[in-house]
Amino acid sequence: MKTIVVTGVPGTGKTTIAKKLAKKLNYYYVDVNKLIVKHKFSEGYDKKRKTRIVDVGKLNRFSVNYIKQLKTQKNKPKGIIIDSHLSHYLPRKYVDACIVAKCDIKELNRRLKRKKFHKAKVQENLQAEIFDVCYNEAIERKHKVIVIDTTKGFNINKVAKQLGG
């Protein structure tokens, strides 16, 4: 069973990539944001940044156990796609590929404003994209990284082929 994580700054298209790829490859899709709420991996709320504070350690322990559980099931899925801007924090030994969604800054700014992100959050995410935070952190963790620029869309067949599907 393959495990593919899809990461990137909010608004770069990671959820679109993850859902389309899961459908194309017939893999199990995991929305980490739902796990964070369901299993209370949040340590509180940052009012200034208007975001949950996530305990990445707890999230990773849960995710690793979840992956191990899926791999031992009788009717295990062909693969799993994990969708989150935090997914690249998973240990390399549990991840077969890490897709980093990227987007042109002007387009990302437009997308974040359309999603009604407040000004400070838009700036924070634009800076994270400019400095390639998700990409650099994925490389630091020695993931096999595939970068997908979603500025003008992307070809899911090409992505699937890169992953051997």
Tab-separated table of N, CA, C and O in Angstrom, residues 3-104:
chain	number	residue	atom	x	y	z
A	3	THR	N	1.592	5.315	0.400
A	3	THR	CA	1.125	6.484	1.134
A	3	THR	C	1.689	7.720	0.460
A	3	THR	O	2.905	7.866	0.336
A	4	ILE	N	0.785	8.579	0.020
A	4	ILE	CA	1.165	9.824	-0.641
A	4	ILE	C	0.617	10.969	0.187
A	4	ILE	O	-0.561	10.974	0.538
A	5	VAL	N	1.487	11.918	0.522
A	5	VAL	CA	1.036	13.105	1.236
A	5	VAL	C	1.010	14.275	0.259
A	5	VAL	O	1.852	14.369	-0.630
A	6	VAL	N	0.006	15.121	0.428
A	6	VAL	CA	-0.120	16.314	-0.405
A	6	VAL	C	-0.094	17.505	0.534
A	6	VAL	O	-0.922	17.623	1.431
A	7	THR	N	0.894	18.365	0.331
A	7	THR	CA	1.092	19.517	1.206
A	7	THR	C	1.191	20.781	0.371
A	7	THR	O	1.268	20.741	-0.847
A	8	GLY	N	1.220	21.895	1.044
A	8	GLY	CA	1.331	23.195	0.384
A	8	GLY	C	0.629	24.236	1.228
A	8	GLY	O	-0.172	23.919	2.107
A	9	VAL	N	0.923	25.459	0.930
A	9	VAL	CA	0.307	26.586	1.615
A	9	VAL	C	-1.197	26.573	1.320
A	9	VAL	O	-1.602	26.179	0.224
A	10	PRO	N	-2.031	26.987	2.277
A	10	PRO	CA	-3.461	27.084	1.985
A	10	PRO	C	-3.709	27.882	0.703
A	10	PRO	O	-3.081	28.912	0.471
A	11	GLY	N	-4.608	27.375	-0.121
A	11	GLY	CA	-4.961	28.052	-1.370
A	11	GLY	C	-4.182	27.606	-2.586
A	11	GLY	O	-4.475	28.024	-3.705
A	12	THR	N	-3.177	26.750	-2.403
A	12	THR	CA	-2.357	26.331	-3.551
A	12	THR	C	-2.982	25.196	-4.351
A	12	THR	O	-2.498	24.878	-5.436
A	13	GLY	N	-4.029	24.576	-3.839
A	13	GLY	CA	-4.704	23.529	-4.600
A	13	GLY	C	-4.462	22.118	-4.107
A	13	GLY	O	-4.772	21.151	-4.803
A	14	LYS	N	-3.955	21.973	-2.893
A	14	LYS	CA	-3.626	20.628	-2.416
A	14	LYS	C	-4.853	19.733	-2.277
A	14	LYS	O	-4.792	18.556	-2.603
A	15	THR	N	-5.969	20.273	-1.827
A	15	THR	CA	-7.175	19.459	-1.672
A	15	THR	C	-7.695	19.014	-3.038
A	15	THR	O	-8.098	17.854	-3.200
A	16	THR	N	-7.663	19.896	-4.004
A	16	THR	CA	-8.093	19.535	-5.364
A	16	THR	C	-7.208	18.425	-5.916
A	16	THR	O	-7.708	17.428	-6.454
A	17	ILE	N	-5.893	18.576	-5.767
A	17	ILE	CA	-4.958	17.542	-6.226
A	17	ILE	C	-5.246	16.231	-5.498
A	17	ILE	O	-5.368	15.175	-6.123
A	18	ALA	N	-5.336	16.290	-4.175
A	18	ALA	CA	-5.503	15.076	-3.361
A	18	ALA	C	-6.781	14.329	-3.727
A	18	ALA	O	-6.762	13.101	-3.902
A	19	LYS	N	-7.885	15.041	-3.842
A	19	LYS	CA	-9.164	14.388	-4.158
A	19	LYS	C	-9.162	13.794	-5.561
A	19	LYS	O	-9.622	12.666	-5.769
A	20	LYS	N	-8.649	14.544	-6.533
A	20	LYS	CA	-8.606	14.036	-7.914
A	20	LYS	C	-7.666	12.836	-8.029
A	20	LYS	O	-7.967	11.871	-8.724
A	21	LEU	N	-6.541	12.904	-7.350
A	21	LEU	CA	-5.570	11.814	-7.389
A	21	LEU	C	-6.124	10.565	-6.705
A	21	LEU	O	-5.970	9.449	-7.215
A	22	ALA	N	-6.784	10.739	-5.579
A	22	ALA	CA	-7.386	9.606	-4.876
A	22	ALA	C	-8.426	8.924	-5.776
A	22	ALA	O	-8.472	7.689	-5.852
A	23	LYS	N	-9.208	9.718	-6.459
A	23	LYS	CA	-10.227	9.163	-7.366
A	23	LYS	C	-9.565	8.451	-8.548
A	23	LYS	O	-9.935	7.332	-8.894
A	24	LYS	N	-8.573	9.095	-9.138
A	24	LYS	CA	-7.882	8.547	-10.308
A	24	LYS	C	-7.190	7.220	-9.979
A	24	LYS	O	-7.249	6.267	-10.749
A	25	LEU	N	-6.522	7.152	-8.832
A	25	LEU	CA	-5.749	5.968	-8.449
A	25	LEU	C	-6.561	4.967	-7.623
A	25	LEU	O	-6.056	3.902	-7.287
A	26	ASN	N	-7.776	5.354	-7.265
A	26	ASN	CA	-8.626	4.530	-6.400
A	26	ASN	C	-7.956	4.312	-5.037
A	26	ASN	O	-7.902	3.200	-4.522
A	27	TYR	N	-7.430	5.409	-4.474
A	27	TYR	CA	-6.794	5.414	-3.170
A	27	TYR	C	-7.765	5.989	-2.144
A	27	TYR	O	-8.682	6.729	-2.480
A	28	TYR	N	-7.507	5.689	-0.892
A	28	TYR	CA	-8.299	6.207	0.211
A	28	TYR	C	-7.859	7.643	0.485
A	28	TYR	O	-6.664	7.924	0.598
A	29	TYR	N	-8.809	8.568	0.600
A	29	TYR	CA	-8.527	9.984	0.833
A	29	TYR	C	-8.712	10.328	2.315
A	29	TYR	O	-9.721	9.958	2.915
A	30	VAL	N	-7.731	11.031	2.903
A	30	VAL	CA	-7.808	11.457	4.299
A	30	VAL	C	-7.674	12.975	4.376
A	30	VAL	O	-6.666	13.536	3.943
A	31	ASP	N	-8.698	13.613	4.912
A	31	ASP	CA	-8.697	15.057	5.144
A	31	ASP	C	-8.225	15.283	6.577
A	31	ASP	O	-8.969	15.038	7.532
A	32	VAL	N	-7.009	15.735	6.737
A	32	VAL	CA	-6.420	15.899	8.064
A	32	VAL	C	-7.153	16.955	8.891
A	32	VAL	O	-7.254	16.825	10.103
A	33	ASN	N	-7.704	17.973	8.242
A	33	ASN	CA	-8.444	18.988	8.999
A	33	ASN	C	-9.605	18.362	9.771
A	33	ASN	O	-9.877	18.741	10.904
A	34	LYS	N	-10.266	17.384	9.162
A	34	LYS	CA	-11.366	16.700	9.855
A	34	LYS	C	-10.837	15.871	11.023
A	34	LYS	O	-11.460	15.799	12.076
A	35	LEU	N	-9.663	15.249	10.852
A	35	LEU	CA	-9.055	14.476	11.945
A	35	LEU	C	-8.688	15.373	13.121
A	35	LEU	O	-8.851	14.997	14.277
A	36	ILE	N	-8.178	16.563	12.807
A	36	ILE	CA	-7.760	17.509	13.849
A	36	ILE	C	-8.951	17.860	14.736
A	36	ILE	O	-8.837	17.877	15.962
A	37	VAL	N	-10.104	18.100	14.117
A	37	VAL	CA	-11.300	18.445	14.877
A	37	VAL	C	-11.849	17.222	15.602
A	37	VAL	O	-12.099	17.262	16.814
A	38	LYS	N	-12.000	16.108	14.871
A	38	LYS	CA	-12.604	14.898	15.433
A	38	LYS	C	-11.827	14.351	16.633
A	38	LYS	O	-12.401	13.936	17.631
A	39	HIS	N	-10.495	14.342	16.528
A	39	HIS	CA	-9.661	13.732	17.572
A	39	HIS	C	-9.004	14.757	18.497
A	39	HIS	O	-8.113	14.402	19.272
A	40	LYS	N	-9.413	16.005	18.355
A	40	LYS	CA	-8.963	17.084	19.251
A	40	LYS	C	-7.431	17.224	19.308
A	40	LYS	O	-6.840	17.230	20.388
A	41	PHE	N	-6.817	17.330	18.130
A	41	PHE	CA	-5.370	17.539	18.064
A	41	PHE	C	-5.013	19.014	18.193
A	41	PHE	O	-3.860	19.386	18.094
A	42	SER	N	-6.018	19.835	18.404
A	42	SER	CA	-5.806	21.263	18.558
A	42	SER	C	-5.513	21.566	20.018
A	42	SER	O	-6.179	21.054	20.912
A	43	GLU	N	-4.509	22.400	20.256
A	43	GLU	CA	-4.137	22.796	21.617
A	43	GLU	C	-4.765	24.129	22.004
A	43	GLU	O	-4.430	24.698	23.015
A	44	GLY	N	-5.616	24.627	21.137
A	44	GLY	CA	-6.245	25.916	21.410
A	44	GLY	C	-6.442	26.681	20.121
A	44	GLY	O	-6.296	26.142	19.019
A	45	TYR	N	-6.756	27.946	20.283
A	45	TYR	CA	-7.053	28.800	19.137
A	45	TYR	C	-6.242	30.081	19.241
A	45	TYR	O	-6.214	30.727	20.298
A	46	ASP	N	-5.557	30.426	18.164
A	46	ASP	CA	-4.780	31.660	18.089
A	46	ASP	C	-5.710	32.751	17.560
A	46	ASP	O	-6.020	32.781	16.362
A	47	LYS	N	-6.187	33.617	18.462
A	47	LYS	CA	-7.153	34.656	18.068
A	47	LYS	C	-6.552	35.647	17.088
A	47	LYS	O	-7.221	36.095	16.163
A	48	LYS	N	-5.290	35.974	17.294
A	48	LYS	CA	-4.633	36.954	16.420
A	48	LYS	C	-4.550	36.428	14.985
A	48	LYS	O	-4.827	37.143	14.028
A	49	ARG	N	-4.181	35.169	14.833
A	49	ARG	CA	-4.023	34.574	13.500
A	49	ARG	C	-5.306	33.891	13.018
A	49	ARG	O	-5.368	33.422	11.900
A	50	LYS	N	-6.306	33.799	13.909
A	50	LYS	CA	-7.598	33.172	13.600
A	50	LYS	C	-7.423	31.760	13.046
A	50	LYS	O	-7.912	31.414	11.971
A	51	THR	N	-6.697	30.953	13.833
A	51	THR	CA	-6.425	29.579	13.407
A	51	THR	C	-6.245	28.674	14.623
A	51	THR	O	-5.881	29.144	15.707
A	52	ARG	N	-6.490	27.376	14.407
A	52	ARG	CA	-6.250	26.400	15.475
A	52	ARG	C	-4.746	26.166	15.636
A	52	ARG	O	-4.004	26.191	14.658
A	53	ILE	N	-4.332	25.906	16.862
A	53	ILE	CA	-2.944	25.542	17.138
A	53	ILE	C	-2.927	24.018	17.224
A	53	ILE	O	-3.563	23.429	18.094
A	54	VAL	N	-2.213	23.385	16.311
A	54	VAL	CA	-2.230	21.930	16.195
A	54	VAL	C	-1.008	21.324	16.864
A	54	VAL	O	0.117	21.792	16.666
A	55	ASP	N	-1.230	20.280	17.637
A	55	ASP	CA	-0.146	19.504	18.227
A	55	ASP	C	0.310	18.512	17.155
A	55	ASP	O	-0.309	17.464	16.968
A	56	VAL	N	1.359	18.869	16.434
A	56	VAL	CA	1.836	18.059	15.308
A	56	VAL	C	2.320	16.689	15.771
A	56	VAL	O	2.144	15.694	15.074
A	57	GLY	N	2.886	16.618	16.959
A	57	GLY	CA	3.326	15.329	17.508
A	57	GLY	C	2.172	14.358	17.665
A	57	GLY	O	2.243	13.206	17.231
A	58	LYS	N	1.084	14.816	18.286
A	58	LYS	CA	-0.107	13.971	18.451
A	58	LYS	C	-0.684	13.583	17.096
A	58	LYS	O	-1.075	12.436	16.884
A	59	LEU	N	-0.748	14.553	16.194
A	59	LEU	CA	-1.281	14.293	14.856
A	59	LEU	C	-0.439	13.244	14.137
A	59	LEU	O	-0.972	12.300	13.543
A	60	ASN	N	0.873	13.361	14.211
A	60	ASN	CA	1.759	12.391	13.560
A	60	ASN	C	1.629	10.999	14.164
A	60	ASN	O	1.584	10.007	13.437
A	61	ARG	N	1.583	10.914	15.494
A	61	ARG	CA	1.432	9.604	16.136
A	61	ARG	C	0.136	8.937	15.683
A	61	ARG	O	0.118	7.748	15.357
A	62	PHE	N	-0.945	9.708	15.655
A	62	PHE	CA	-2.225	9.169	15.201
A	62	PHE	C	-2.127	8.722	13.738
A	62	PHE	O	-2.564	7.625	13.389
A	63	SER	N	-1.548	9.562	12.893
A	63	SER	CA	-1.452	9.269	11.455
A	63	SER	C	-0.616	8.024	11.188
A	63	SER	O	-0.983	7.189	10.357
A	64	VAL	N	0.505	7.894	11.881
A	64	VAL	CA	1.362	6.720	11.711
A	64	VAL	C	0.603	5.455	12.117
A	64	VAL	O	0.617	4.449	11.398
A	65	ASN	N	-0.086	5.501	13.248
A	65	ASN	CA	-0.879	4.349	13.691
A	65	ASN	C	-2.001	4.043	12.705
A	65	ASN	O	-2.294	2.875	12.435
A	66	TYR	N	-2.599	5.072	12.164
A	66	TYR	CA	-3.677	4.922	11.189
A	66	TYR	C	-3.159	4.233	9.920
A	66	TYR	O	-3.776	3.302	9.402
A	67	ILE	N	-2.002	4.675	9.438
A	67	ILE	CA	-1.381	4.068	8.245
A	67	ILE	C	-1.060	2.602	8.527
A	67	ILE	O	-1.357	1.724	7.710
A	68	LYS	N	-0.451	2.329	9.683
A	68	LYS	CA	-0.114	0.941	10.044
A	68	LYS	C	-1.370	0.079	10.107
A	68	LYS	O	-1.367	-1.063	9.647
A	69	GLN	N	-2.436	0.623	10.671
A	69	GLN	CA	-3.703	-0.087	10.780
A	69	GLN	C	-4.256	-0.431	9.397
A	69	GLN	O	-4.682	-1.561	9.155
A	70	LEU	N	-4.241	0.544	8.503
A	70	LEU	CA	-4.747	0.312	7.143
A	70	LEU	C	-3.943	-0.767	6.429
A	70	LEU	O	-4.505	-1.589	5.706
A	71	LYS	N	-2.627	-0.770	6.653
A	71	LYS	CA	-1.757	-1.745	5.984
A	71	LYS	C	-1.996	-3.175	6.457
A	71	LYS	O	-1.671	-4.116	5.747
A	72	THR	N	-2.539	-3.329	7.652
A	72	THR	CA	-2.761	-4.680	8.178
A	72	THR	C	-4.195	-5.182	7.969
A	72	THR	O	-4.481	-6.325	8.286
A	73	GLN	N	-5.054	-4.333	7.432
A	73	GLN	CA	-6.434	-4.754	7.188
A	73	GLN	C	-6.504	-5.842	6.128
A	73	GLN	O	-5.684	-5.880	5.207
A	74	LYS	N	-7.486	-6.679	6.262
A	74	LYS	CA	-7.699	-7.751	5.291
A	74	LYS	C	-7.967	-7.168	3.897
A	74	LYS	O	-7.376	-7.579	2.921
A	75	ASN	N	-8.864	-6.203	3.836
A	75	ASN	CA	-9.201	-5.550	2.571
A	75	ASN	C	-8.569	-4.161	2.513
A	75	ASN	O	-9.270	-3.160	2.378
A	76	LYS	N	-7.256	-4.129	2.632
A	76	LYS	CA	-6.580	-2.834	2.677
A	76	LYS	C	-6.708	-2.111	1.335
A	76	LYS	O	-6.768	-2.740	0.275
A	77	PRO	N	-6.731	-0.776	1.391
A	77	PRO	CA	-6.808	-0.001	0.146
A	77	PRO	C	-5.497	-0.102	-0.639
A	77	PRO	O	-4.454	-0.442	-0.073
A	78	LYS	N	-5.568	0.192	-1.948
A	78	LYS	CA	-4.361	0.212	-2.788
A	78	LYS	C	-3.361	1.231	-2.263
A	78	LYS	O	-2.160	1.046	-2.361
A	79	GLY	N	-3.922	2.328	-1.765
A	79	GLY	CA	-3.067	3.396	-1.280
A	79	GLY	C	-3.871	4.412	-0.506
A	79	GLY	O	-5.091	4.319	-0.409
A	80	ILE	N	-3.149	5.368	0.053
A	80	ILE	CA	-3.776	6.411	0.858
A	80	ILE	C	-3.194	7.753	0.450
A	80	ILE	O	-1.993	7.872	0.212
A	81	ILE	N	-4.064	8.746	0.349
A	81	ILE	CA	-3.655	10.125	0.054
A	81	ILE	C	-3.982	10.948	1.299
A	81	ILE	O	-5.132	10.988	1.730
A	82	ILE	N	-2.974	11.593	1.860
A	82	ILE	CA	-3.163	12.409	3.058
A	82	ILE	C	-3.044	13.876	2.668
A	82	ILE	O	-2.015	14.312	2.159
A	83	ASP	N	-4.124	14.625	2.910
A	83	ASP	CA	-4.256	16.012	2.475
A	83	ASP	C	-4.132	16.966	3.656
A	83	ASP	O	-5.021	17.008	4.506
A	84	SER	N	-3.019	17.716	3.715
A	84	SER	CA	-2.847	18.712	4.769
A	84	SER	C	-1.576	19.517	4.550
A	84	SER	O	-0.573	18.981	4.077
A	85	HIS	N	-1.623	20.773	4.945
A	85	HIS	CA	-0.402	21.582	4.898
A	85	HIS	C	0.596	21.122	5.962
A	85	HIS	O	1.727	21.596	5.995
A	86	LEU	N	0.194	20.158	6.783
A	86	LEU	CA	1.081	19.584	7.804
A	86	LEU	C	1.543	18.171	7.440
A	86	LEU	O	2.332	17.580	8.169
A	87	SER	N	1.057	17.623	6.344
A	87	SER	CA	1.320	16.212	6.029
A	87	SER	C	2.798	15.907	5.801
A	87	SER	O	3.240	14.793	6.035
A	88	HIS	N	3.566	16.896	5.373
A	88	HIS	CA	4.997	16.653	5.131
A	88	HIS	C	5.775	16.438	6.428
A	88	HIS	O	6.937	16.050	6.393
A	89	TYR	N	5.132	16.647	7.579
A	89	TYR	CA	5.779	16.378	8.867
A	89	TYR	C	5.800	14.891	9.208
A	89	TYR	O	6.508	14.482	10.122
A	90	LEU	N	5.009	14.088	8.487
A	90	LEU	CA	5.038	12.643	8.738
A	90	LEU	C	6.445	12.105	8.488
A	90	LEU	O	7.125	12.553	7.556
A	91	PRO	N	6.890	11.152	9.281
A	91	PRO	CA	8.229	10.574	9.072
A	91	PRO	C	8.366	9.943	7.687
A	91	PRO	O	7.444	9.297	7.190
A	92	ARG	N	9.501	10.120	7.079
A	92	ARG	CA	9.801	9.646	5.728
A	92	ARG	C	9.501	8.153	5.556
A	92	ARG	O	9.017	7.721	4.521
A	93	LYS	N	9.774	7.357	6.564
A	93	LYS	CA	9.623	5.911	6.416
A	93	LYS	C	8.180	5.476	6.188
A	93	LYS	O	7.939	4.362	5.748
A	94	TYR	N	7.213	6.363	6.442
A	94	TYR	CA	5.801	6.024	6.232
A	94	TYR	C	5.229	6.658	4.963
A	94	TYR	O	4.061	6.476	4.664
A	95	VAL	N	6.052	7.404	4.235
A	95	VAL	CA	5.577	8.167	3.082
A	95	VAL	C	6.321	7.743	1.823
A	95	VAL	O	7.548	7.768	1.787
A	96	ASP	N	5.560	7.370	0.787
A	96	ASP	CA	6.182	6.981	-0.482
A	96	ASP	C	6.470	8.178	-1.374
A	96	ASP	O	7.438	8.168	-2.128
A	97	ALA	N	5.622	9.199	-1.311
A	97	ALA	CA	5.838	10.409	-2.105
A	97	ALA	C	5.154	11.587	-1.429
A	97	ALA	O	4.126	11.429	-0.773
A	98	CYS	N	5.763	12.751	-1.596
A	98	CYS	CA	5.223	13.986	-1.028
A	98	CYS	C	5.004	14.971	-2.174
A	98	CYS	O	5.958	15.411	-2.813
A	99	ILE	N	3.750	15.271	-2.435
A	99	ILE	CA	3.417	16.251	-3.464
A	99	ILE	C	3.315	17.615	-2.790
A	99	ILE	O	2.608	17.768	-1.795
A	100	VAL	N	4.035	18.583	-3.339
A	100	VAL	CA	3.966	19.949	-2.837
A	100	VAL	C	3.235	20.782	-3.879
A	100	VAL	O	3.719	20.934	-5.003
A	101	ALA	N	2.069	21.305	-3.500
A	101	ALA	CA	1.300	22.182	-4.384
A	101	ALA	C	1.881	23.582	-4.294
A	101	ALA	O	2.143	24.089	-3.198
A	102	LYS	N	2.094	24.196	-5.450
A	102	LYS	CA	2.647	25.551	-5.523
A	102	LYS	C	1.730	26.397	-6.390
A	102	LYS	O	0.989	25.876	-7.209
A	103	CYS	N	1.827	27.708	-6.216
A	103	CYS	CA	0.979	28.615	-6.974
A	103	CYS	C	1.660	29.972	-7.088
A	103	CYS	O	2.326	30.416	-6.152
A	104	ASP	N	1.446	30.627	-8.216
A	104	ASP	CA	1.937	31.987	-8.423
A	104	ASP	C	1.369	32.892	-7.321
A	104	ASP	O	0.205	32.752	-6.937
